[in-house]
Backbone as ProteinMPNN parsed JSONL, in Angstrom:
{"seq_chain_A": "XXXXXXXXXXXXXXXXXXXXXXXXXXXXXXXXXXXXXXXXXXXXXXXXXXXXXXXXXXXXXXXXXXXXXXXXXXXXXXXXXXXXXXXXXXXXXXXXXXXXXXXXXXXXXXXXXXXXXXXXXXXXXXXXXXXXXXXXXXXXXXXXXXXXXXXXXXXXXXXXXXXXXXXXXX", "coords_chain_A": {"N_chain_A": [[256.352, -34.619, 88.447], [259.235, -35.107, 90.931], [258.841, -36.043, 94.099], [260.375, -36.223, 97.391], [260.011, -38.425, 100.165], [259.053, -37.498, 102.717], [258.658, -34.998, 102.273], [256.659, -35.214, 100.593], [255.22, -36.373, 102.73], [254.594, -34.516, 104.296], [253.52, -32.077, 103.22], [251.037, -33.009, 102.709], [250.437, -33.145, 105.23], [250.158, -30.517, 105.937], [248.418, -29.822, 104.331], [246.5, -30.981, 105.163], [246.2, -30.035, 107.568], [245.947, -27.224, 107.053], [242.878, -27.297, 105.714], [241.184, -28.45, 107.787], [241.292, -26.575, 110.07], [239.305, -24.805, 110.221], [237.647, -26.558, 111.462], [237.58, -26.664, 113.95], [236.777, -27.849, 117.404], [236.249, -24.963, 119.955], [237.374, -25.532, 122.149], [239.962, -26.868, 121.852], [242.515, -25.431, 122.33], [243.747, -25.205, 124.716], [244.842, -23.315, 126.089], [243.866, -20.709, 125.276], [241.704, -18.245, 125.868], [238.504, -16.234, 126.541], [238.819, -13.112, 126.23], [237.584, -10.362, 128.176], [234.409, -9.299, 127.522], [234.018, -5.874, 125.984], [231.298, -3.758, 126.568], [228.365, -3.045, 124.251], [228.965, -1.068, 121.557], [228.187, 2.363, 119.988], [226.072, 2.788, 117.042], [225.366, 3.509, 113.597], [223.072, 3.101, 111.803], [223.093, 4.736, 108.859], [225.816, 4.735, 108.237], [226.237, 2.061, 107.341], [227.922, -0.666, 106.016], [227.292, -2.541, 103.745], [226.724, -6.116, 103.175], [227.759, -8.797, 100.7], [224.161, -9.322, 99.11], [222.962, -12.31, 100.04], [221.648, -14.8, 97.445], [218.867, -16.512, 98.282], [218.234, -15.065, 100.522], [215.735, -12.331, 101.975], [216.417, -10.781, 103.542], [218.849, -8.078, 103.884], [222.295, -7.211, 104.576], [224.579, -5.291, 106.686], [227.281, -3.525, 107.965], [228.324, -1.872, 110.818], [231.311, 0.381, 110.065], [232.481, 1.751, 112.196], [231.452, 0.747, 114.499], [233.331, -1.828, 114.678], [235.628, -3.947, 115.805], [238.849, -5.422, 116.803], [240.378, -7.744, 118.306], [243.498, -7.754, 120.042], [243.996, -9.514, 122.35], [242.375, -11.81, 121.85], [241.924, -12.364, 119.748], [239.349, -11.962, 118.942], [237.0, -11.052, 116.658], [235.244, -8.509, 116.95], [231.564, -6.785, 115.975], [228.825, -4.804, 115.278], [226.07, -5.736, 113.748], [223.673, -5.42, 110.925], [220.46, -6.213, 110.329], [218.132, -6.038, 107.708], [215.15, -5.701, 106.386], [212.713, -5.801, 103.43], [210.44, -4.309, 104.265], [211.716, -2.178, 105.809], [212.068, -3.31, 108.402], [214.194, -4.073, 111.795], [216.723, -6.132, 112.454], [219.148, -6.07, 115.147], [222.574, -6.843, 115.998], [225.14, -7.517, 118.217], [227.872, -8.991, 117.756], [230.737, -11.567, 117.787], [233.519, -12.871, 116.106], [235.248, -15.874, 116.211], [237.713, -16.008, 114.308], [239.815, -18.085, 114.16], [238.575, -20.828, 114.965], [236.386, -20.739, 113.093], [233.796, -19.882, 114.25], [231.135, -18.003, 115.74], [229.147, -15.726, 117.759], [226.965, -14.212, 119.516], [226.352, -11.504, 121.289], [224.831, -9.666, 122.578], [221.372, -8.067, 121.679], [219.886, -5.55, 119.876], [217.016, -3.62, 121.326], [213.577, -2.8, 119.993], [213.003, -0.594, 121.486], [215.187, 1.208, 121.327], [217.681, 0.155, 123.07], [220.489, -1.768, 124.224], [219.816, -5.292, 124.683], [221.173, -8.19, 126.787], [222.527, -11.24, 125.749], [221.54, -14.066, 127.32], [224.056, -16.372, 128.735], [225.499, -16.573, 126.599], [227.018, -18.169, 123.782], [229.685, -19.922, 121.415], [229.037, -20.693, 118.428], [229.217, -22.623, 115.145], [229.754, -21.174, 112.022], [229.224, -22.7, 109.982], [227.346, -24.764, 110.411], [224.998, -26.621, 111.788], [222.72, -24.82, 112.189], [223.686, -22.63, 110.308], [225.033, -19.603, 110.284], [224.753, -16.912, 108.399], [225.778, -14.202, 107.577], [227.513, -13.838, 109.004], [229.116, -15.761, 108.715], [229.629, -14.681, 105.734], [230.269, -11.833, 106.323], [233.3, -12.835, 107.73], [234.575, -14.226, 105.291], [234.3, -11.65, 103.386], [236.094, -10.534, 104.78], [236.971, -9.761, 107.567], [238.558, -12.198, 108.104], [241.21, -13.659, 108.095], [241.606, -16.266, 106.59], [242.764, -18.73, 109.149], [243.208, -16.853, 110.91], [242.153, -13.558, 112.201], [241.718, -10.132, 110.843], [244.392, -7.767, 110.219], [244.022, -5.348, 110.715], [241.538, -3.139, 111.723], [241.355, -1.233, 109.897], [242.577, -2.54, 107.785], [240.704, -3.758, 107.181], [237.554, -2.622, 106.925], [238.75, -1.438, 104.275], [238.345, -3.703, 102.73], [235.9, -4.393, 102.93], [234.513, -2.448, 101.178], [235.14, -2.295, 99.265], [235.204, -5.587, 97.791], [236.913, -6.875, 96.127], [239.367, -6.004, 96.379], [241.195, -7.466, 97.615], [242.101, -10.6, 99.029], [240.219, -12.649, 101.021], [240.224, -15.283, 101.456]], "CA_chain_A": [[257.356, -34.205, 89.409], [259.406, -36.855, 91.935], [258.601, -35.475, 95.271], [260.804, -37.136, 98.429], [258.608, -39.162, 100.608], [259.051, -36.846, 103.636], [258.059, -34.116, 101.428], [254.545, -35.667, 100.39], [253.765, -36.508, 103.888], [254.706, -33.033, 105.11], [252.828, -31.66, 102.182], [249.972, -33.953, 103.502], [249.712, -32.3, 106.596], [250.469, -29.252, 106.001], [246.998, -29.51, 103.789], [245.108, -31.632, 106.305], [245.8, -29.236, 108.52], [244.781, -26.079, 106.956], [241.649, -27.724, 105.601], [240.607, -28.885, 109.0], [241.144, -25.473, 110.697], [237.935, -24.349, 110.749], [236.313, -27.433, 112.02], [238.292, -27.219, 114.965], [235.842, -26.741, 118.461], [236.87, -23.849, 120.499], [237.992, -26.127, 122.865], [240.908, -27.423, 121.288], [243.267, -24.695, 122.296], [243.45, -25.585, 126.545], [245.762, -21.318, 126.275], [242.974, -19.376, 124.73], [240.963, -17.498, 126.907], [238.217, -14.564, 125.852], [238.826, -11.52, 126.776], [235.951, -9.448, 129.258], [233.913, -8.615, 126.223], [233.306, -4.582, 126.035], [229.334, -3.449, 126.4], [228.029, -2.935, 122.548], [229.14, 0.226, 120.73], [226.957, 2.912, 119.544], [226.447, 2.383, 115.774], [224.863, 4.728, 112.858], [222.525, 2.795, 110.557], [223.122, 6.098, 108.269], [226.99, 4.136, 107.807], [226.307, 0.686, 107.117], [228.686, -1.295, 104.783], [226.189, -3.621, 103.167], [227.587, -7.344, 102.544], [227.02, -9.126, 99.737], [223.331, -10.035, 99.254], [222.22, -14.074, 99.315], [220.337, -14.688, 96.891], [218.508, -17.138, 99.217], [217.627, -14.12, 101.566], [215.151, -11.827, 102.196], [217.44, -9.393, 104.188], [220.186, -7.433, 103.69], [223.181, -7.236, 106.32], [225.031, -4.452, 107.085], [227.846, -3.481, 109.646], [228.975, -0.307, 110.736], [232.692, 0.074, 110.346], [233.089, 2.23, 114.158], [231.852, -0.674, 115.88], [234.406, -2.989, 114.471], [236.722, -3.868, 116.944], [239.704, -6.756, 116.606], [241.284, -8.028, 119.946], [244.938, -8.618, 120.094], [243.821, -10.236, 123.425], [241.94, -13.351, 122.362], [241.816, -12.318, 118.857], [238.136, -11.755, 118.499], [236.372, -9.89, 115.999], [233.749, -7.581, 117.264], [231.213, -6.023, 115.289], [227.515, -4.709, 115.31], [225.482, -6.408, 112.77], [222.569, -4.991, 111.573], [219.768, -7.219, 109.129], [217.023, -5.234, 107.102], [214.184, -6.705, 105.89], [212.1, -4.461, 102.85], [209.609, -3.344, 105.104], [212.341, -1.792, 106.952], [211.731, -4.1, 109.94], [215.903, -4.475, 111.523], [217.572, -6.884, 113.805], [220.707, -5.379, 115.358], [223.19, -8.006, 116.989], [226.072, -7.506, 118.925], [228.63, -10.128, 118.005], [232.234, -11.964, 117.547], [233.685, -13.656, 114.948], [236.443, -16.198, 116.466], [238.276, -16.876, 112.74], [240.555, -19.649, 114.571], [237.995, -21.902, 114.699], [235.034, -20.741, 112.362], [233.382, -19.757, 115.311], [230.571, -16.771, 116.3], [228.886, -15.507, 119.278], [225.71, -12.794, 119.681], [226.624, -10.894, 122.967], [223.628, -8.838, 122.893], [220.227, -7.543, 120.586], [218.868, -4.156, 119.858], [215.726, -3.671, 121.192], [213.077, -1.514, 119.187], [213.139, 0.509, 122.366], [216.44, 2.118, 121.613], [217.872, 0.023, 124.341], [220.62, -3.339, 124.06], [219.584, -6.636, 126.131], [222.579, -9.205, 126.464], [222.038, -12.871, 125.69], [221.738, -14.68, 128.525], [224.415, -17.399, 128.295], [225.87, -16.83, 124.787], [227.727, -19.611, 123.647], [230.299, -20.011, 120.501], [228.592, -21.828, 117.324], [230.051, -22.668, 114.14], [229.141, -20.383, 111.074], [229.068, -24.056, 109.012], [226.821, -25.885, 111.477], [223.366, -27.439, 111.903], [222.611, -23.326, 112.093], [224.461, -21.652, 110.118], [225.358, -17.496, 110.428], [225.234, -16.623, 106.564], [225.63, -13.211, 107.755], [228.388, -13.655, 109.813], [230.105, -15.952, 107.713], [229.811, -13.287, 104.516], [231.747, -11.258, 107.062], [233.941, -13.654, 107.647], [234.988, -14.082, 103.945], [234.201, -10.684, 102.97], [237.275, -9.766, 105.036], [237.076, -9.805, 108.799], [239.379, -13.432, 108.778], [242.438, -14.149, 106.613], [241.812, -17.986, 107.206], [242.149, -18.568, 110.67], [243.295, -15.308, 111.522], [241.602, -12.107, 112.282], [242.167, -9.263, 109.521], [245.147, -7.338, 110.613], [243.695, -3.82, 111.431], [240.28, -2.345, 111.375], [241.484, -0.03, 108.758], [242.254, -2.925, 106.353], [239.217, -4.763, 106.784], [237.031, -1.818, 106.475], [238.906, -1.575, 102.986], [238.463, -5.363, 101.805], [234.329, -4.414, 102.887], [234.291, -1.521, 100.809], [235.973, -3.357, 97.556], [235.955, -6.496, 98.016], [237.402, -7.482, 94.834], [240.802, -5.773, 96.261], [241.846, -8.122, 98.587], [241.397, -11.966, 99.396], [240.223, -13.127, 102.866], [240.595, -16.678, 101.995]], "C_chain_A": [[257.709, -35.37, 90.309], [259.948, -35.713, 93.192], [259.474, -36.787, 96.477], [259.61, -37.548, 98.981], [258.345, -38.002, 101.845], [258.78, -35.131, 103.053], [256.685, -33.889, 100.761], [254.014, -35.562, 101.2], [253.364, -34.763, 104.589], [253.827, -32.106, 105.076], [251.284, -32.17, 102.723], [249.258, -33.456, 104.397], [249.334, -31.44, 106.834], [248.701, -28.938, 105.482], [245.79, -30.061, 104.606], [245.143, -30.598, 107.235], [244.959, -28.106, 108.429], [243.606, -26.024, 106.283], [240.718, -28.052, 106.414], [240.231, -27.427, 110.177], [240.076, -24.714, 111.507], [236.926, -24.796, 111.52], [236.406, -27.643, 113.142], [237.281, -26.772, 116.377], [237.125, -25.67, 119.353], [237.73, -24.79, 121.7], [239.431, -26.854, 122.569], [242.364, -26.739, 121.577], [242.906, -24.477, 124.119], [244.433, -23.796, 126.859], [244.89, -20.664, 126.255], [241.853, -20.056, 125.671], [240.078, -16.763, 126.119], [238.247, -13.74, 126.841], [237.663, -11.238, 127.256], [235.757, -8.793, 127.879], [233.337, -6.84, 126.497], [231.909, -4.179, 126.066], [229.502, -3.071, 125.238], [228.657, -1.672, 122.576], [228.301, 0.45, 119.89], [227.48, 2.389, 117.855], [225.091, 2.84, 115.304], [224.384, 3.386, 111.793], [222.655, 3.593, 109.044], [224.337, 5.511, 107.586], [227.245, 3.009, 107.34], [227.151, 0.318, 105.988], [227.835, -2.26, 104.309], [227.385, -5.012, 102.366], [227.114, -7.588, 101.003], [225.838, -10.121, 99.876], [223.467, -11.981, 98.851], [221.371, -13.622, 98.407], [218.888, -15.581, 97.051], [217.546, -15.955, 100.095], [216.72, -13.039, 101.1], [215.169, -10.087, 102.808], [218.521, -9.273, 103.469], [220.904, -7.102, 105.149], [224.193, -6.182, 106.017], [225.972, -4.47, 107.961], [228.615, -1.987, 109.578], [230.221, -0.461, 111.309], [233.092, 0.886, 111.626], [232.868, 1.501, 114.983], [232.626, -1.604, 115.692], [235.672, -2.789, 115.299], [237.616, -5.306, 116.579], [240.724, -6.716, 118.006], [242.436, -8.857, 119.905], [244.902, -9.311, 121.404], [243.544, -11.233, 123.273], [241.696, -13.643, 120.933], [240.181, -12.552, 117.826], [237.699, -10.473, 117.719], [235.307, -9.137, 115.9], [233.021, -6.535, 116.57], [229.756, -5.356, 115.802], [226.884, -4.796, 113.828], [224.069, -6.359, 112.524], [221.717, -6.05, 109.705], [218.607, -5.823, 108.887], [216.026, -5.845, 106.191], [213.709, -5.265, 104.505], [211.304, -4.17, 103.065], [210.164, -2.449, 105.655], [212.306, -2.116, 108.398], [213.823, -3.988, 109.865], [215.537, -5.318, 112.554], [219.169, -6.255, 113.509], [220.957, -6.449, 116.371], [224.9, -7.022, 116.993], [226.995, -8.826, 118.723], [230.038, -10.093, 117.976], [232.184, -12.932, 116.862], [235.571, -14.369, 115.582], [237.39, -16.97, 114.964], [239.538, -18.633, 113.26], [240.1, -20.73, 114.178], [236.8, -22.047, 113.791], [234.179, -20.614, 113.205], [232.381, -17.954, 115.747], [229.789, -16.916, 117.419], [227.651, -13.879, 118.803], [225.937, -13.154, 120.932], [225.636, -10.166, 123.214], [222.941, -8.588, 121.783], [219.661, -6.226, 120.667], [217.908, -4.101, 119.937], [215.154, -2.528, 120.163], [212.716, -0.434, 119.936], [214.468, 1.308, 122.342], [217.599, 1.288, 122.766], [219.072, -1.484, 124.146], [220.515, -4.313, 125.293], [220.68, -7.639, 125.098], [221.655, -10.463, 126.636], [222.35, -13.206, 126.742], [222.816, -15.961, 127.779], [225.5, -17.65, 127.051], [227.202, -17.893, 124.915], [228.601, -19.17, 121.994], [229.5, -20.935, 119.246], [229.554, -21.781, 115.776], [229.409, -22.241, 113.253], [229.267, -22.066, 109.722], [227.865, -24.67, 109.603], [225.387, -26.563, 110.589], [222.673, -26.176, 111.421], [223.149, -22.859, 111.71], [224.453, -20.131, 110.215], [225.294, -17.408, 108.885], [225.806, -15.551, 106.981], [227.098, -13.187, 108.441], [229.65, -14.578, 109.301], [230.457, -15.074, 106.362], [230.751, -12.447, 105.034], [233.055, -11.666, 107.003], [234.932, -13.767, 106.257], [235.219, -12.459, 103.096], [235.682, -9.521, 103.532], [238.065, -9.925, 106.809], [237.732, -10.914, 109.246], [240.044, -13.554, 107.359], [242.725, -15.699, 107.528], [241.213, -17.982, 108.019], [242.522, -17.551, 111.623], [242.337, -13.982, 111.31], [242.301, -11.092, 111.561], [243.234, -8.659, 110.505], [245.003, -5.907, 111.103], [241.876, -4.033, 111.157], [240.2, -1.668, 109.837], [241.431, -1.616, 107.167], [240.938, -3.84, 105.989], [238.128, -4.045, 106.486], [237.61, -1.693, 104.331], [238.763, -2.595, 101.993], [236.631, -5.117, 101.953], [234.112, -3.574, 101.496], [234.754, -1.573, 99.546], [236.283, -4.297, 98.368], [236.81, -7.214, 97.133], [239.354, -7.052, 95.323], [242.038, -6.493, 96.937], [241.167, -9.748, 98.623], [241.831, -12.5, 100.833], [240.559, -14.464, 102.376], [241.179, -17.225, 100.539]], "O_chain_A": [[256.978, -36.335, 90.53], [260.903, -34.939, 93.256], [259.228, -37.991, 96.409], [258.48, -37.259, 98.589], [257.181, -37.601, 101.835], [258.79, -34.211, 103.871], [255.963, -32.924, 100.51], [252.892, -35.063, 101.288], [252.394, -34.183, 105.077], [253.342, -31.445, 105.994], [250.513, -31.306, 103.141], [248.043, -33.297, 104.518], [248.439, -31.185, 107.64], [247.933, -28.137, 106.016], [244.607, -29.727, 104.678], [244.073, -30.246, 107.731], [243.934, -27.809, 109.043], [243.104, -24.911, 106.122], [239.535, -28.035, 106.074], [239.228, -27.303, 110.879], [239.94, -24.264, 112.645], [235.945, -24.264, 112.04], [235.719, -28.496, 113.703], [236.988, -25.586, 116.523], [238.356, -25.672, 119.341], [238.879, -24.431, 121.954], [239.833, -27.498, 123.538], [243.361, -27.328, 121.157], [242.028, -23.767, 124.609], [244.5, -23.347, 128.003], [244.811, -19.835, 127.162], [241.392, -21.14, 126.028], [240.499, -16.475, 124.998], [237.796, -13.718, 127.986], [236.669, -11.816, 126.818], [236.524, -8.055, 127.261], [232.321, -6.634, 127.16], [231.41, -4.572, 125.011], [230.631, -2.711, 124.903], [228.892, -1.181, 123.679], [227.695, -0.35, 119.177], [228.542, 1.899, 117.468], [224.038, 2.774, 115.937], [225.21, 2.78, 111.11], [222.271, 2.948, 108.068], [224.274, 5.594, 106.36], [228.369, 2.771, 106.898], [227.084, 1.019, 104.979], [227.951, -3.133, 105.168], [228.296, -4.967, 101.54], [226.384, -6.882, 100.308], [225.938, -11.237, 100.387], [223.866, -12.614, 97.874], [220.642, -12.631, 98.364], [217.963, -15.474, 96.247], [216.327, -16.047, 100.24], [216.804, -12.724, 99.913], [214.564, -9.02, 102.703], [219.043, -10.047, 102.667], [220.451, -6.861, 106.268], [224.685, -6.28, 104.893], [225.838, -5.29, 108.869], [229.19, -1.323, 108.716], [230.51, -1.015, 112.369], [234.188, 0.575, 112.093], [233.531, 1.316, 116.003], [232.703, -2.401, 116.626], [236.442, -1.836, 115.416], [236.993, -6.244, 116.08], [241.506, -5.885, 118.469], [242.531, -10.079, 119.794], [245.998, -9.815, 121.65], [244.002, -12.064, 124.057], [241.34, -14.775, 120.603], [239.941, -13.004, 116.706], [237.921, -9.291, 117.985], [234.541, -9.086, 114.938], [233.565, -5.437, 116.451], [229.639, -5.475, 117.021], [227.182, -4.026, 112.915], [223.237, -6.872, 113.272], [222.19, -6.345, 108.608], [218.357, -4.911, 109.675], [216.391, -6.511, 105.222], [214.168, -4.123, 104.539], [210.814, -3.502, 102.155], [209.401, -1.631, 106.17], [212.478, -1.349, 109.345], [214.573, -3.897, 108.893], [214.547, -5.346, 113.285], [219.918, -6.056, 112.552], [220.195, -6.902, 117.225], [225.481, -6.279, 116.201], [226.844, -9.726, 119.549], [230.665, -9.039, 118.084], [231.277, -13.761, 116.791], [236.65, -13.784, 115.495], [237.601, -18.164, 114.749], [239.794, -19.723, 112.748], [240.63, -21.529, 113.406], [236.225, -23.124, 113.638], [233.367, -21.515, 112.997], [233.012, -16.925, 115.991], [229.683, -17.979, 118.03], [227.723, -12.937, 118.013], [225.875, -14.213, 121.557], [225.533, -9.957, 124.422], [223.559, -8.772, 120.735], [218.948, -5.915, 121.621], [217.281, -4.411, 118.924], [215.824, -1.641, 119.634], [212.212, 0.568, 119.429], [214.781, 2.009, 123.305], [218.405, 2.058, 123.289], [218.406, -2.483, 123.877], [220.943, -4.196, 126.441], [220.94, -7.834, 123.91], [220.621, -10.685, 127.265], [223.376, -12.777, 127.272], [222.599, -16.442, 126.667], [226.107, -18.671, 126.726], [227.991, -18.214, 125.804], [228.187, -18.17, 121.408], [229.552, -22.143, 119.473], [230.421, -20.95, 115.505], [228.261, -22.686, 113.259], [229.415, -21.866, 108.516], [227.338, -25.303, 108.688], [225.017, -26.818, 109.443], [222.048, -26.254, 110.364], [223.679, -22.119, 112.539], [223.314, -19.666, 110.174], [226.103, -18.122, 108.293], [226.987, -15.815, 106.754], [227.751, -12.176, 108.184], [230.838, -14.277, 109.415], [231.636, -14.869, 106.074], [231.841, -12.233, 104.501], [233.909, -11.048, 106.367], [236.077, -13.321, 106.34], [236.164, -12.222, 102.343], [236.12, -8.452, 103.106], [239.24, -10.121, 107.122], [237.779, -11.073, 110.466], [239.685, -13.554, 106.181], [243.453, -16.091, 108.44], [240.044, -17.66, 108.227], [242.218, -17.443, 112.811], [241.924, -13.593, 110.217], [243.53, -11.128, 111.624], [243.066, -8.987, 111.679], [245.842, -5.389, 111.841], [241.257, -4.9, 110.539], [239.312, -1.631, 108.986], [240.737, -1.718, 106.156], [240.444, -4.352, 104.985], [237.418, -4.648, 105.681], [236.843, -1.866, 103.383], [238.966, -2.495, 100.783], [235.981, -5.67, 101.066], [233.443, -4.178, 100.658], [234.616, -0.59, 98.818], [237.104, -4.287, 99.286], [237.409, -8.206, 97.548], [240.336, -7.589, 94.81], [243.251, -6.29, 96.891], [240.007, -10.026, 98.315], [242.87, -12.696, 101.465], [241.448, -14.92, 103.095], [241.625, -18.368, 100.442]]}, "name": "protein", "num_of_chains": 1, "seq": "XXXXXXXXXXXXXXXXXXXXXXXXXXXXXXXXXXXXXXXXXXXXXXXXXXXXXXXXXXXXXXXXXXXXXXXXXXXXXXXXXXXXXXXXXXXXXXXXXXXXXXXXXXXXXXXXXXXXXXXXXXXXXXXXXXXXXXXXXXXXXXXXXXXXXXXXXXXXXXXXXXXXXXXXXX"}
């Protein structure tokens, strides 16, 4: 094919850009704000959508589709995220999934008292990092970010969990 030159570079960018997307820190965007994050929502182990297992892991991850929340405010994706070990030991987290930047957040933990305590502090990390989230990236892919956007409802991201074969997050 004979591509203009202003057509390659464009082309160029267009791919540097949305290859770079993810790597971008939260800081990069001097507009965006987050939203006053809501206190956790109750959530039914009994409902869990189960991701797809690592085969790396040990656990299984879960999220119950009534706590999924998506904020046309700051465009965060709020879930409750629950891990299961096969003892039945859990960890339940409280988080957000900022798809802009590849970006999550634990806002609070389920104690085994019935009870949630908030992170002191919580901070944004990158589901790529030093640390990665598997769990929260699987989300991530599994539906909850088209790219660097946040899925477009509840309703259809619940349906891309629930088959994921019917839809593509990325």
């Amino acid at each position: 094919m004979n591509f203009k030159p202003a057509f390659a570079v464009s082309l160029a960018l267009l791919l540097g850009v949305s290859s770079s997307v993810w790597a971008q820190p939260a800081g990069d965007d001097p507009e965006w704000t987050e939203a006053e994050v809501p206190p956790p929502p109750a959530f039914d182990v009994g409902k869990l959508i189960l991701l797809d297992a690592s085969p790396n892991s040990s656990l299984t991850f879960g999220v119950d589709p009534a706590s999924i929340h998506i904020s046309s405010r700051d465009g965060i994706v709020r879930y409750v995220m629950v891990a299961s070990s096969a003892s039945g030991a859990r960890n339940v987290m409280y988080e957000g999934i900022r798809c802009a930047t590849g970006e999550f957040k634990t806002y609070a933990r389920y104690s085994p008292e019935g009870h949630w305590n908030a992170v002191s502090n919580p901070e944004w990390r990158s589901m790529y990092g030093n640390m990665p989230s598997k769990h929260a990236l699987r989300f991530a892919k599994a539906g909850a970010c088209d790219n660097a956007a946040p899925a477009t409802s509840v309703q259809s991201l619940v349906k891309r969990l629930k088959s994921p074969n019917s839809g593509t997050a990325y």
